Amino acid sequence: VSAVVLDNGLVLPAGIVVMGAGVIPATAMFKEGVQKAGDQSIVADPFLCAAPGLYVGGDIARYIFHYSSSSVRIEHYGMAQFH
């Protein structure tokens, strides 16, 4: 790699490139009765219940993290196993 070309045509010299490729949760099949956040994750309660009879886990689940009291979505393989 010698450079990166941006969408606007600007060329930035570069010796290396570190790329982070984001992933949008695959939650399109949930149409009604399920609240989604702006990143398309499914909003759940502290017990990971997203709607009556529907529980979510892993990287599609957004919930209030008990240590920080903030809404989080943790994208780690281990977290999906834990859920």
PDB file of N, CA, C and O in Angstrom:
ATOM      1  N   VAL A   1       0.851  -1.177   0.000  1.00  0.00           N
ATOM      2  CA  VAL A   1       0.000   0.000   0.000  1.00  0.00           C
ATOM      3  C   VAL A   1       0.891   1.232   0.000  1.00  0.00           C
ATOM      4  O   VAL A   1       1.818   1.348   0.795  1.00  0.00           O
ATOM      5  N   SER A   2       0.602   2.139  -0.888  1.00  0.00           N
ATOM      6  CA  SER A   2       1.364   3.385  -0.911  1.00  0.00           C
ATOM      7  C   SER A   2       0.480   4.601  -0.644  1.00  0.00           C
ATOM      8  O   SER A   2       0.970   5.664  -0.298  1.00  0.00           O
ATOM      9  N   ALA A   3      -0.831   4.431  -0.835  1.00  0.00           N
ATOM     10  CA  ALA A   3      -1.745   5.547  -0.612  1.00  0.00           C
ATOM     11  C   ALA A   3      -3.170   5.036  -0.471  1.00  0.00           C
ATOM     12  O   ALA A   3      -3.486   3.915  -0.862  1.00  0.00           O
ATOM     13  N   VAL A   4      -4.015   5.898   0.075  1.00  0.00           N
ATOM     14  CA  VAL A   4      -5.441   5.626   0.178  1.00  0.00           C
ATOM     15  C   VAL A   4      -6.165   6.742  -0.556  1.00  0.00           C
ATOM     16  O   VAL A   4      -5.871   7.915  -0.355  1.00  0.00           O
ATOM     17  N   VAL A   5      -7.113   6.388  -1.410  1.00  0.00           N
ATOM     18  CA  VAL A   5      -7.884   7.377  -2.148  1.00  0.00           C
ATOM     19  C   VAL A   5      -9.264   7.470  -1.505  1.00  0.00           C
ATOM     20  O   VAL A   5     -10.005   6.486  -1.452  1.00  0.00           O
ATOM     21  N   LEU A   6      -9.609   8.662  -1.020  1.00  0.00           N
ATOM     22  CA  LEU A   6     -10.903   8.881  -0.392  1.00  0.00           C
ATOM     23  C   LEU A   6     -11.995   9.071  -1.432  1.00  0.00           C
ATOM     24  O   LEU A   6     -11.707   9.304  -2.612  1.00  0.00           O
ATOM     25  N   ASP A   7     -13.257   9.002  -1.014  1.00  0.00           N
ATOM     26  CA  ASP A   7     -14.380   9.174  -1.935  1.00  0.00           C
ATOM     27  C   ASP A   7     -14.341  10.504  -2.667  1.00  0.00           C
ATOM     28  O   ASP A   7     -14.783  10.611  -3.809  1.00  0.00           O
ATOM     29  N   ASN A   8     -13.803  11.533  -2.016  1.00  0.00           N
ATOM     30  CA  ASN A   8     -13.756  12.859  -2.649  1.00  0.00           C
ATOM     31  C   ASN A   8     -12.542  13.039  -3.559  1.00  0.00           C
ATOM     32  O   ASN A   8     -12.297  14.112  -4.076  1.00  0.00           O
ATOM     33  N   GLY A   9     -11.748  11.969  -3.757  1.00  0.00           N
ATOM     34  CA  GLY A   9     -10.596  12.025  -4.637  1.00  0.00           C
ATOM     35  C   GLY A   9      -9.286  12.373  -3.961  1.00  0.00           C
ATOM     36  O   GLY A   9      -8.229  12.264  -4.576  1.00  0.00           O
ATOM     37  N   LEU A  10      -9.332  12.801  -2.710  1.00  0.00           N
ATOM     38  CA  LEU A  10      -8.113  13.146  -1.978  1.00  0.00           C
ATOM     39  C   LEU A  10      -7.260  11.890  -1.795  1.00  0.00           C
ATOM     40  O   LEU A  10      -7.766  10.831  -1.419  1.00  0.00           O
ATOM     41  N   VAL A  11      -5.971  12.008  -2.095  1.00  0.00           N
ATOM     42  CA  VAL A  11      -5.038  10.891  -1.964  1.00  0.00           C
ATOM     43  C   VAL A  11      -4.198  11.114  -0.710  1.00  0.00           C
ATOM     44  O   VAL A  11      -3.541  12.151  -0.570  1.00  0.00           O
ATOM     45  N   LEU A  12      -4.230  10.145   0.196  1.00  0.00           N
ATOM     46  CA  LEU A  12      -3.449  10.207   1.431  1.00  0.00           C
ATOM     47  C   LEU A  12      -2.325   9.180   1.363  1.00  0.00           C
ATOM     48  O   LEU A  12      -2.585   7.988   1.207  1.00  0.00           O
ATOM     49  N   PRO A  13      -1.067   9.627   1.440  1.00  0.00           N
ATOM     50  CA  PRO A  13       0.046   8.675   1.452  1.00  0.00           C
ATOM     51  C   PRO A  13      -0.079   7.759   2.673  1.00  0.00           C
ATOM     52  O   PRO A  13      -0.485   8.195   3.754  1.00  0.00           O
ATOM     53  N   ALA A  14       0.265   6.485   2.496  1.00  0.00           N
ATOM     54  CA  ALA A  14       0.169   5.540   3.609  1.00  0.00           C
ATOM     55  C   ALA A  14       1.167   4.413   3.422  1.00  0.00           C
ATOM     56  O   ALA A  14       1.342   3.908   2.323  1.00  0.00           O
ATOM     57  N   GLY A  15       1.811   4.025   4.501  1.00  0.00           N
ATOM     58  CA  GLY A  15       2.709   2.880   4.479  1.00  0.00           C
ATOM     59  C   GLY A  15       1.974   1.594   4.842  1.00  0.00           C
ATOM     60  O   GLY A  15       2.295   0.516   4.363  1.00  0.00           O
ATOM     61  N   ILE A  16       0.977   1.744   5.690  1.00  0.00           N
ATOM     62  CA  ILE A  16       0.128   0.610   6.067  1.00  0.00           C
ATOM     63  C   ILE A  16      -1.310   1.123   6.188  1.00  0.00           C
ATOM     64  O   ILE A  16      -1.549   2.323   6.320  1.00  0.00           O
ATOM     65  N   VAL A  17      -2.264   0.217   6.160  1.00  0.00           N
ATOM     66  CA  VAL A  17      -3.673   0.559   6.334  1.00  0.00           C
ATOM     67  C   VAL A  17      -4.258  -0.410   7.350  1.00  0.00           C
ATOM     68  O   VAL A  17      -4.088  -1.622   7.230  1.00  0.00           O
ATOM     69  N   VAL A  18      -4.905   0.156   8.353  1.00  0.00           N
ATOM     70  CA  VAL A  18      -5.644  -0.656   9.323  1.00  0.00           C
ATOM     71  C   VAL A  18      -7.115  -0.383   9.069  1.00  0.00           C
ATOM     72  O   VAL A  18      -7.563   0.756   9.115  1.00  0.00           O
ATOM     73  N   MET A  19      -7.864  -1.438   8.784  1.00  0.00           N
ATOM     74  CA  MET A  19      -9.264  -1.259   8.431  1.00  0.00           C
ATOM     75  C   MET A  19     -10.152  -1.944   9.449  1.00  0.00           C
ATOM     76  O   MET A  19      -9.910  -3.087   9.821  1.00  0.00           O
ATOM     77  N   GLY A  20     -11.161  -1.245   9.913  1.00  0.00           N
ATOM     78  CA  GLY A  20     -12.195  -1.830  10.758  1.00  0.00           C
ATOM     79  C   GLY A  20     -13.473  -1.875   9.955  1.00  0.00           C
ATOM     80  O   GLY A  20     -13.998  -0.850   9.549  1.00  0.00           O
ATOM     81  N   ALA A  21     -13.959  -3.066   9.686  1.00  0.00           N
ATOM     82  CA  ALA A  21     -15.172  -3.216   8.882  1.00  0.00           C
ATOM     83  C   ALA A  21     -16.336  -3.489   9.820  1.00  0.00           C
ATOM     84  O   ALA A  21     -16.373  -4.514  10.486  1.00  0.00           O
ATOM     85  N   GLY A  22     -17.257  -2.573   9.888  1.00  0.00           N
ATOM     86  CA  GLY A  22     -18.414  -2.737  10.760  1.00  0.00           C
ATOM     87  C   GLY A  22     -19.410  -3.722  10.193  1.00  0.00           C
ATOM     88  O   GLY A  22     -19.413  -4.034   9.002  1.00  0.00           O
ATOM     89  N   VAL A  23     -20.255  -4.191  11.057  1.00  0.00           N
ATOM     90  CA  VAL A  23     -21.274  -5.144  10.662  1.00  0.00           C
ATOM     91  C   VAL A  23     -22.603  -4.654  11.213  1.00  0.00           C
ATOM     92  O   VAL A  23     -22.699  -4.276  12.368  1.00  0.00           O
ATOM     93  N   ILE A  24     -23.599  -4.644  10.376  1.00  0.00           N
ATOM     94  CA  ILE A  24     -24.941  -4.293  10.814  1.00  0.00           C
ATOM     95  C   ILE A  24     -25.641  -5.586  11.221  1.00  0.00           C
ATOM     96  O   ILE A  24     -25.662  -6.547  10.457  1.00  0.00           O
ATOM     97  N   PRO A  25     -26.206  -5.629  12.434  1.00  0.00           N
ATOM     98  CA  PRO A  25     -26.889  -6.855  12.871  1.00  0.00           C
ATOM     99  C   PRO A  25     -27.981  -7.283  11.891  1.00  0.00           C
ATOM    100  O   PRO A  25     -28.712  -6.442  11.359  1.00  0.00           O
ATOM    101  N   ALA A  26     -28.078  -8.578  11.666  1.00  0.00           N
ATOM    102  CA  ALA A  26     -29.086  -9.124  10.750  1.00  0.00           C
ATOM    103  C   ALA A  26     -30.407  -9.266  11.493  1.00  0.00           C
ATOM    104  O   ALA A  26     -30.767 -10.349  11.959  1.00  0.00           O
ATOM    105  N   THR A  27     -31.143  -8.158  11.607  1.00  0.00           N
ATOM    106  CA  THR A  27     -32.401  -8.155  12.350  1.00  0.00           C
ATOM    107  C   THR A  27     -33.584  -7.728  11.493  1.00  0.00           C
ATOM    108  O   THR A  27     -34.650  -7.402  12.018  1.00  0.00           O
ATOM    109  N   ALA A  28     -33.414  -7.734  10.179  1.00  0.00           N
ATOM    110  CA  ALA A  28     -34.474  -7.275   9.276  1.00  0.00           C
ATOM    111  C   ALA A  28     -35.748  -8.106   9.397  1.00  0.00           C
ATOM    112  O   ALA A  28     -36.839  -7.620   9.114  1.00  0.00           O
ATOM    113  N   MET A  29     -35.631  -9.356   9.844  1.00  0.00           N
ATOM    114  CA  MET A  29     -36.814 -10.215   9.934  1.00  0.00           C
ATOM    115  C   MET A  29     -37.758  -9.807  11.065  1.00  0.00           C
ATOM    116  O   MET A  29     -38.892 -10.217  11.100  1.00  0.00           O
ATOM    117  N   PHE A  30     -37.275  -8.958  11.974  1.00  0.00           N
ATOM    118  CA  PHE A  30     -38.106  -8.479  13.076  1.00  0.00           C
ATOM    119  C   PHE A  30     -38.765  -7.181  12.640  1.00  0.00           C
ATOM    120  O   PHE A  30     -38.131  -6.131  12.601  1.00  0.00           O
ATOM    121  N   LYS A  31     -40.020  -7.241  12.277  1.00  0.00           N
ATOM    122  CA  LYS A  31     -40.714  -6.091  11.707  1.00  0.00           C
ATOM    123  C   LYS A  31     -41.526  -5.316  12.741  1.00  0.00           C
ATOM    124  O   LYS A  31     -41.422  -4.113  12.831  1.00  0.00           O
ATOM    125  N   GLU A  32     -42.366  -5.992  13.508  1.00  0.00           N
ATOM    126  CA  GLU A  32     -43.282  -5.315  14.419  1.00  0.00           C
ATOM    127  C   GLU A  32     -43.129  -5.855  15.833  1.00  0.00           C
ATOM    128  O   GLU A  32     -42.807  -7.026  16.036  1.00  0.00           O
ATOM    129  N   GLY A  33     -43.361  -4.996  16.796  1.00  0.00           N
ATOM    130  CA  GLY A  33     -43.356  -5.423  18.185  1.00  0.00           C
ATOM    131  C   GLY A  33     -41.988  -5.549  18.813  1.00  0.00           C
ATOM    132  O   GLY A  33     -41.860  -5.994  19.943  1.00  0.00           O
ATOM    133  N   VAL A  34     -40.953  -5.189  18.062  1.00  0.00           N
ATOM    134  CA  VAL A  34     -39.579  -5.269  18.561  1.00  0.00           C
ATOM    135  C   VAL A  34     -38.933  -3.899  18.378  1.00  0.00           C
ATOM    136  O   VAL A  34     -38.937  -3.352  17.275  1.00  0.00           O
ATOM    137  N   GLN A  35     -38.392  -3.351  19.458  1.00  0.00           N
ATOM    138  CA  GLN A  35     -37.730  -2.057  19.362  1.00  0.00           C
ATOM    139  C   GLN A  35     -36.292  -2.248  18.903  1.00  0.00           C
ATOM    140  O   GLN A  35     -35.560  -3.079  19.439  1.00  0.00           O
ATOM    141  N   LYS A  36     -35.903  -1.455  17.895  1.00  0.00           N
ATOM    142  CA  LYS A  36     -34.530  -1.502  17.391  1.00  0.00           C
ATOM    143  C   LYS A  36     -33.844  -0.173  17.654  1.00  0.00           C
ATOM    144  O   LYS A  36     -34.469   0.888  17.597  1.00  0.00           O
ATOM    145  N   ALA A  37     -32.544  -0.246  17.902  1.00  0.00           N
ATOM    146  CA  ALA A  37     -31.722   0.953  18.062  1.00  0.00           C
ATOM    147  C   ALA A  37     -31.278   1.417  16.678  1.00  0.00           C
ATOM    148  O   ALA A  37     -31.506   0.731  15.673  1.00  0.00           O
ATOM    149  N   GLY A  38     -30.619   2.549  16.619  1.00  0.00           N
ATOM    150  CA  GLY A  38     -30.161   3.106  15.350  1.00  0.00           C
ATOM    151  C   GLY A  38     -29.206   2.209  14.591  1.00  0.00           C
ATOM    152  O   GLY A  38     -29.126   2.273  13.371  1.00  0.00           O
ATOM    153  N   ASP A  39     -28.475   1.340  15.304  1.00  0.00           N
ATOM    154  CA  ASP A  39     -27.543   0.425  14.644  1.00  0.00           C
ATOM    155  C   ASP A  39     -28.201  -0.897  14.253  1.00  0.00           C
ATOM    156  O   ASP A  39     -27.536  -1.843  13.881  1.00  0.00           O
ATOM    157  N   GLN A  40     -29.530  -0.958  14.350  1.00  0.00           N
ATOM    158  CA  GLN A  40     -30.354  -2.128  14.017  1.00  0.00           C
ATOM    159  C   GLN A  40     -30.261  -3.261  15.042  1.00  0.00           C
ATOM    160  O   GLN A  40     -30.760  -4.358  14.801  1.00  0.00           O
ATOM    161  N   SER A  41     -29.609  -3.021  16.182  1.00  0.00           N
ATOM    162  CA  SER A  41     -29.621  -4.016  17.249  1.00  0.00           C
ATOM    163  C   SER A  41     -30.996  -4.006  17.899  1.00  0.00           C
ATOM    164  O   SER A  41     -31.764  -3.053  17.762  1.00  0.00           O
ATOM    165  N   ILE A  42     -31.332  -5.073  18.596  1.00  0.00           N
ATOM    166  CA  ILE A  42     -32.636  -5.213  19.245  1.00  0.00           C
ATOM    167  C   ILE A  42     -32.510  -4.814  20.702  1.00  0.00           C
ATOM    168  O   ILE A  42     -31.655  -5.326  21.429  1.00  0.00           O
ATOM    169  N   VAL A  43     -33.376  -3.899  21.115  1.00  0.00           N
ATOM    170  CA  VAL A  43     -33.356  -3.399  22.487  1.00  0.00           C
ATOM    171  C   VAL A  43     -34.044  -4.413  23.398  1.00  0.00           C
ATOM    172  O   VAL A  43     -35.168  -4.848  23.124  1.00  0.00           O
ATOM    173  N   ALA A  44     -33.340  -4.796  24.466  1.00  0.00           N
ATOM    174  CA  ALA A  44     -33.860  -5.795  25.400  1.00  0.00           C
ATOM    175  C   ALA A  44     -33.784  -5.261  26.823  1.00  0.00           C
ATOM    176  O   ALA A  44     -33.071  -4.297  27.104  1.00  0.00           O
ATOM    177  N   ASP A  45     -34.501  -5.932  27.715  1.00  0.00           N
ATOM    178  CA  ASP A  45     -34.435  -5.560  29.132  1.00  0.00           C
ATOM    179  C   ASP A  45     -33.222  -6.240  29.775  1.00  0.00           C
ATOM    180  O   ASP A  45     -32.475  -6.956  29.091  1.00  0.00           O
ATOM    181  N   PRO A  46     -32.994  -6.043  31.067  1.00  0.00           N
ATOM    182  CA  PRO A  46     -31.813  -6.643  31.712  1.00  0.00           C
ATOM    183  C   PRO A  46     -31.771  -8.177  31.661  1.00  0.00           C
ATOM    184  O   PRO A  46     -30.721  -8.781  31.851  1.00  0.00           O
ATOM    185  N   PHE A  47     -32.917  -8.804  31.367  1.00  0.00           N
ATOM    186  CA  PHE A  47     -32.968 -10.264  31.252  1.00  0.00           C
ATOM    187  C   PHE A  47     -32.917 -10.711  29.794  1.00  0.00           C
ATOM    188  O   PHE A  47     -33.155 -11.873  29.480  1.00  0.00           O
ATOM    189  N   LEU A  48     -32.628  -9.761  28.884  1.00  0.00           N
ATOM    190  CA  LEU A  48     -32.513  -9.979  27.442  1.00  0.00           C
ATOM    191  C   LEU A  48     -33.838 -10.309  26.765  1.00  0.00           C
ATOM    192  O   LEU A  48     -33.880 -10.879  25.685  1.00  0.00           O
ATOM    193  N   CYS A  49     -34.929  -9.909  27.422  1.00  0.00           N
ATOM    194  CA  CYS A  49     -36.254 -10.068  26.816  1.00  0.00           C
ATOM    195  C   CYS A  49     -36.524  -8.844  25.952  1.00  0.00           C
ATOM    196  O   CYS A  49     -36.473  -7.709  26.423  1.00  0.00           O
ATOM    197  N   ALA A  50     -36.809  -9.077  24.670  1.00  0.00           N
ATOM    198  CA  ALA A  50     -37.053  -7.997  23.725  1.00  0.00           C
ATOM    199  C   ALA A  50     -38.538  -7.770  23.466  1.00  0.00           C
ATOM    200  O   ALA A  50     -38.950  -6.693  23.067  1.00  0.00           O
ATOM    201  N   ALA A  51     -39.340  -8.790  23.687  1.00  0.00           N
ATOM    202  CA  ALA A  51     -40.788  -8.743  23.493  1.00  0.00           C
ATOM    203  C   ALA A  51     -41.349  -9.978  24.195  1.00  0.00           C
ATOM    204  O   ALA A  51     -40.598 -10.909  24.494  1.00  0.00           O
ATOM    205  N   PRO A  52     -42.644 -10.006  24.461  1.00  0.00           N
ATOM    206  CA  PRO A  52     -43.213 -11.195  25.114  1.00  0.00           C
ATOM    207  C   PRO A  52     -42.853 -12.478  24.359  1.00  0.00           C
ATOM    208  O   PRO A  52     -43.131 -12.603  23.168  1.00  0.00           O
ATOM    209  N   GLY A  53     -42.137 -13.367  25.025  1.00  0.00           N
ATOM    210  CA  GLY A  53     -41.731 -14.639  24.424  1.00  0.00           C
ATOM    211  C   GLY A  53     -40.514 -14.566  23.529  1.00  0.00           C
ATOM    212  O   GLY A  53     -40.140 -15.567  22.923  1.00  0.00           O
ATOM    213  N   LEU A  54     -39.883 -13.403  23.417  1.00  0.00           N
ATOM    214  CA  LEU A  54     -38.714 -13.255  22.550  1.00  0.00           C
ATOM    215  C   LEU A  54     -37.514 -12.784  23.367  1.00  0.00           C
ATOM    216  O   LEU A  54     -37.535 -11.701  23.939  1.00  0.00           O
ATOM    217  N   TYR A  55     -36.495 -13.614  23.413  1.00  0.00           N
ATOM    218  CA  TYR A  55     -35.246 -13.280  24.090  1.00  0.00           C
ATOM    219  C   TYR A  55     -34.140 -13.226  23.048  1.00  0.00           C
ATOM    220  O   TYR A  55     -34.143 -14.006  22.096  1.00  0.00           O
ATOM    221  N   VAL A  56     -33.216 -12.290  23.224  1.00  0.00           N
ATOM    222  CA  VAL A  56     -32.125 -12.124  22.269  1.00  0.00           C
ATOM    223  C   VAL A  56     -30.794 -12.243  22.993  1.00  0.00           C
ATOM    224  O   VAL A  56     -30.718 -12.114  24.216  1.00  0.00           O
ATOM    225  N   GLY A  57     -29.746 -12.509  22.257  1.00  0.00           N
ATOM    226  CA  GLY A  57     -28.418 -12.602  22.841  1.00  0.00           C
ATOM    227  C   GLY A  57     -27.367 -12.387  21.783  1.00  0.00           C
ATOM    228  O   GLY A  57     -27.662 -12.292  20.590  1.00  0.00           O
ATOM    229  N   GLY A  58     -26.140 -12.275  22.220  1.00  0.00           N
ATOM    230  CA  GLY A  58     -25.036 -12.081  21.284  1.00  0.00           C
ATOM    231  C   GLY A  58     -24.988 -10.663  20.774  1.00  0.00           C
ATOM    232  O   GLY A  58     -25.444  -9.731  21.434  1.00  0.00           O
ATOM    233  N   ASP A  59     -24.448 -10.488  19.579  1.00  0.00           N
ATOM    234  CA  ASP A  59     -24.184  -9.135  19.094  1.00  0.00           C
ATOM    235  C   ASP A  59     -25.397  -8.402  18.553  1.00  0.00           C
ATOM    236  O   ASP A  59     -25.294  -7.230  18.195  1.00  0.00           O
ATOM    237  N   ILE A  60     -26.578  -9.021  18.510  1.00  0.00           N
ATOM    238  CA  ILE A  60     -27.772  -8.267  18.110  1.00  0.00           C
ATOM    239  C   ILE A  60     -28.474  -7.656  19.323  1.00  0.00           C
ATOM    240  O   ILE A  60     -29.377  -6.853  19.165  1.00  0.00           O
ATOM    241  N   ALA A  61     -28.055  -8.037  20.525  1.00  0.00           N
ATOM    242  CA  ALA A  61     -28.745  -7.604  21.740  1.00  0.00           C
ATOM    243  C   ALA A  61     -28.182  -6.289  22.271  1.00  0.00           C
ATOM    244  O   ALA A  61     -26.984  -6.147  22.467  1.00  0.00           O
ATOM    245  N   ARG A  62     -29.064  -5.332  22.525  1.00  0.00           N
ATOM    246  CA  ARG A  62     -28.694  -4.072  23.178  1.00  0.00           C
ATOM    247  C   ARG A  62     -29.454  -4.040  24.501  1.00  0.00           C
ATOM    248  O   ARG A  62     -30.660  -4.236  24.540  1.00  0.00           O
ATOM    249  N   TYR A  63     -28.722  -3.830  25.572  1.00  0.00           N
ATOM    250  CA  TYR A  63     -29.330  -3.865  26.895  1.00  0.00           C
ATOM    251  C   TYR A  63     -28.596  -2.902  27.826  1.00  0.00           C
ATOM    252  O   TYR A  63     -27.527  -2.400  27.496  1.00  0.00           O
ATOM    253  N   ILE A  64     -29.180  -2.654  28.985  1.00  0.00           N
ATOM    254  CA  ILE A  64     -28.557  -1.771  29.964  1.00  0.00           C
ATOM    255  C   ILE A  64     -27.526  -2.586  30.743  1.00  0.00           C
ATOM    256  O   ILE A  64     -27.869  -3.554  31.416  1.00  0.00           O
ATOM    257  N   PHE A  65     -26.280  -2.177  30.639  1.00  0.00           N
ATOM    258  CA  PHE A  65     -25.176  -2.857  31.313  1.00  0.00           C
ATOM    259  C   PHE A  65     -25.186  -2.446  32.784  1.00  0.00           C
ATOM    260  O   PHE A  65     -25.138  -1.261  33.105  1.00  0.00           O
ATOM    261  N   HIS A  66     -25.261  -3.422  33.662  1.00  0.00           N
ATOM    262  CA  HIS A  66     -25.471  -3.143  35.084  1.00  0.00           C
ATOM    263  C   HIS A  66     -24.326  -2.396  35.752  1.00  0.00           C
ATOM    264  O   HIS A  66     -24.545  -1.701  36.734  1.00  0.00           O
ATOM    265  N   TYR A  67     -23.122  -2.473  35.239  1.00  0.00           N
ATOM    266  CA  TYR A  67     -22.002  -1.757  35.860  1.00  0.00           C
ATOM    267  C   TYR A  67     -22.011  -0.266  35.538  1.00  0.00           C
ATOM    268  O   TYR A  67     -21.642   0.560  36.354  1.00  0.00           O
ATOM    269  N   SER A  68     -22.425   0.083  34.328  1.00  0.00           N
ATOM    270  CA  SER A  68     -22.365   1.483  33.905  1.00  0.00           C
ATOM    271  C   SER A  68     -23.736   2.133  33.749  1.00  0.00           C
ATOM    272  O   SER A  68     -23.817   3.333  33.537  1.00  0.00           O
ATOM    273  N   SER A  69     -24.784   1.337  33.795  1.00  0.00           N
ATOM    274  CA  SER A  69     -26.157   1.816  33.563  1.00  0.00           C
ATOM    275  C   SER A  69     -26.328   2.449  32.187  1.00  0.00           C
ATOM    276  O   SER A  69     -27.199   3.277  31.980  1.00  0.00           O
ATOM    277  N   SER A  70     -25.488   2.065  31.242  1.00  0.00           N
ATOM    278  CA  SER A  70     -25.616   2.586  29.885  1.00  0.00           C
ATOM    279  C   SER A  70     -26.041   1.469  28.932  1.00  0.00           C
ATOM    280  O   SER A  70     -25.813   0.288  29.184  1.00  0.00           O
ATOM    281  N   SER A  71     -26.654   1.869  27.832  1.00  0.00           N
ATOM    282  CA  SER A  71     -27.100   0.927  26.818  1.00  0.00           C
ATOM    283  C   SER A  71     -25.891   0.446  26.027  1.00  0.00           C
ATOM    284  O   SER A  71     -25.134   1.257  25.490  1.00  0.00           O
ATOM    285  N   VAL A  72     -25.705  -0.871  25.936  1.00  0.00           N
ATOM    286  CA  VAL A  72     -24.536  -1.421  25.255  1.00  0.00           C
ATOM    287  C   VAL A  72     -24.928  -2.541  24.302  1.00  0.00           C
ATOM    288  O   VAL A  72     -25.961  -3.180  24.449  1.00  0.00           O
ATOM    289  N   ARG A  73     -24.067  -2.745  23.331  1.00  0.00           N
ATOM    290  CA  ARG A  73     -24.131  -3.912  22.434  1.00  0.00           C
ATOM    291  C   ARG A  73     -22.707  -4.410  22.353  1.00  0.00           C
ATOM    292  O   ARG A  73     -21.826  -3.729  21.834  1.00  0.00           O
ATOM    293  N   ILE A  74     -22.447  -5.573  22.882  1.00  0.00           N
ATOM    294  CA  ILE A  74     -21.082  -6.084  22.967  1.00  0.00           C
ATOM    295  C   ILE A  74     -20.888  -7.146  21.891  1.00  0.00           C
ATOM    296  O   ILE A  74     -21.526  -8.188  21.910  1.00  0.00           O
ATOM    297  N   GLU A  75     -20.004  -6.853  20.956  1.00  0.00           N
ATOM    298  CA  GLU A  75     -19.791  -7.732  19.805  1.00  0.00           C
ATOM    299  C   GLU A  75     -18.578  -8.627  20.023  1.00  0.00           C
ATOM    300  O   GLU A  75     -17.535  -8.438  19.423  1.00  0.00           O
ATOM    301  N   HIS A  76     -18.725  -9.592  20.885  1.00  0.00           N
ATOM    302  CA  HIS A  76     -17.642 -10.534  21.146  1.00  0.00           C
ATOM    303  C   HIS A  76     -18.203 -11.944  21.155  1.00  0.00           C
ATOM    304  O   HIS A  76     -19.293 -12.191  21.678  1.00  0.00           O
ATOM    305  N   TYR A  77     -17.458 -12.848  20.607  1.00  0.00           N
ATOM    306  CA  TYR A  77     -17.848 -14.258  20.556  1.00  0.00           C
ATOM    307  C   TYR A  77     -18.158 -14.795  21.948  1.00  0.00           C
ATOM    308  O   TYR A  77     -19.145 -15.472  22.167  1.00  0.00           O
ATOM    309  N   GLY A  78     -17.306 -14.448  22.918  1.00  0.00           N
ATOM    310  CA  GLY A  78     -17.512 -14.908  24.290  1.00  0.00           C
ATOM    311  C   GLY A  78     -18.807 -14.414  24.895  1.00  0.00           C
ATOM    312  O   GLY A  78     -19.458 -15.129  25.652  1.00  0.00           O
ATOM    313  N   MET A  79     -19.195 -13.172  24.575  1.00  0.00           N
ATOM    314  CA  MET A  79     -20.446 -12.630  25.100  1.00  0.00           C
ATOM    315  C   MET A  79     -21.640 -13.393  24.534  1.00  0.00           C
ATOM    316  O   MET A  79     -22.590 -13.674  25.244  1.00  0.00           O
ATOM    317  N   ALA A  80     -21.579 -13.738  23.270  1.00  0.00           N
ATOM    318  CA  ALA A  80     -22.669 -14.520  22.672  1.00  0.00           C
ATOM    319  C   ALA A  80     -22.787 -15.871  23.362  1.00  0.00           C
ATOM    320  O   ALA A  80     -23.880 -16.339  23.645  1.00  0.00           O
ATOM    321  N   GLN A  81     -21.670 -16.497  23.701  1.00  0.00           N
ATOM    322  CA  GLN A  81     -21.706 -17.764  24.427  1.00  0.00           C
ATOM    323  C   GLN A  81     -22.279 -17.574  25.817  1.00  0.00           C
ATOM    324  O   GLN A  81     -23.045 -18.398  26.297  1.00  0.00           O
ATOM    325  N   PHE A  82     -21.890 -16.493  26.478  1.00  0.00           N
ATOM    326  CA  PHE A  82     -22.378 -16.210  27.823  1.00  0.00           C
ATOM    327  C   PHE A  82     -23.882 -16.009  27.830  1.00  0.00           C
ATOM    328  O   PHE A  82     -24.584 -16.507  28.697  1.00  0.00           O
ATOM    329  N   HIS A  83     -24.382 -15.244  26.844  1.00  0.00           N
ATOM    330  CA  HIS A  83     -25.826 -15.018  26.758  1.00  0.00           C
ATOM    331  C   HIS A  83     -26.527 -16.338  26.576  1.00  0.00           C
ATOM    332  O   HIS A  83     -27.543 -16.623  27.105  1.00  0.00           O
TER     333      HIS A  83
END
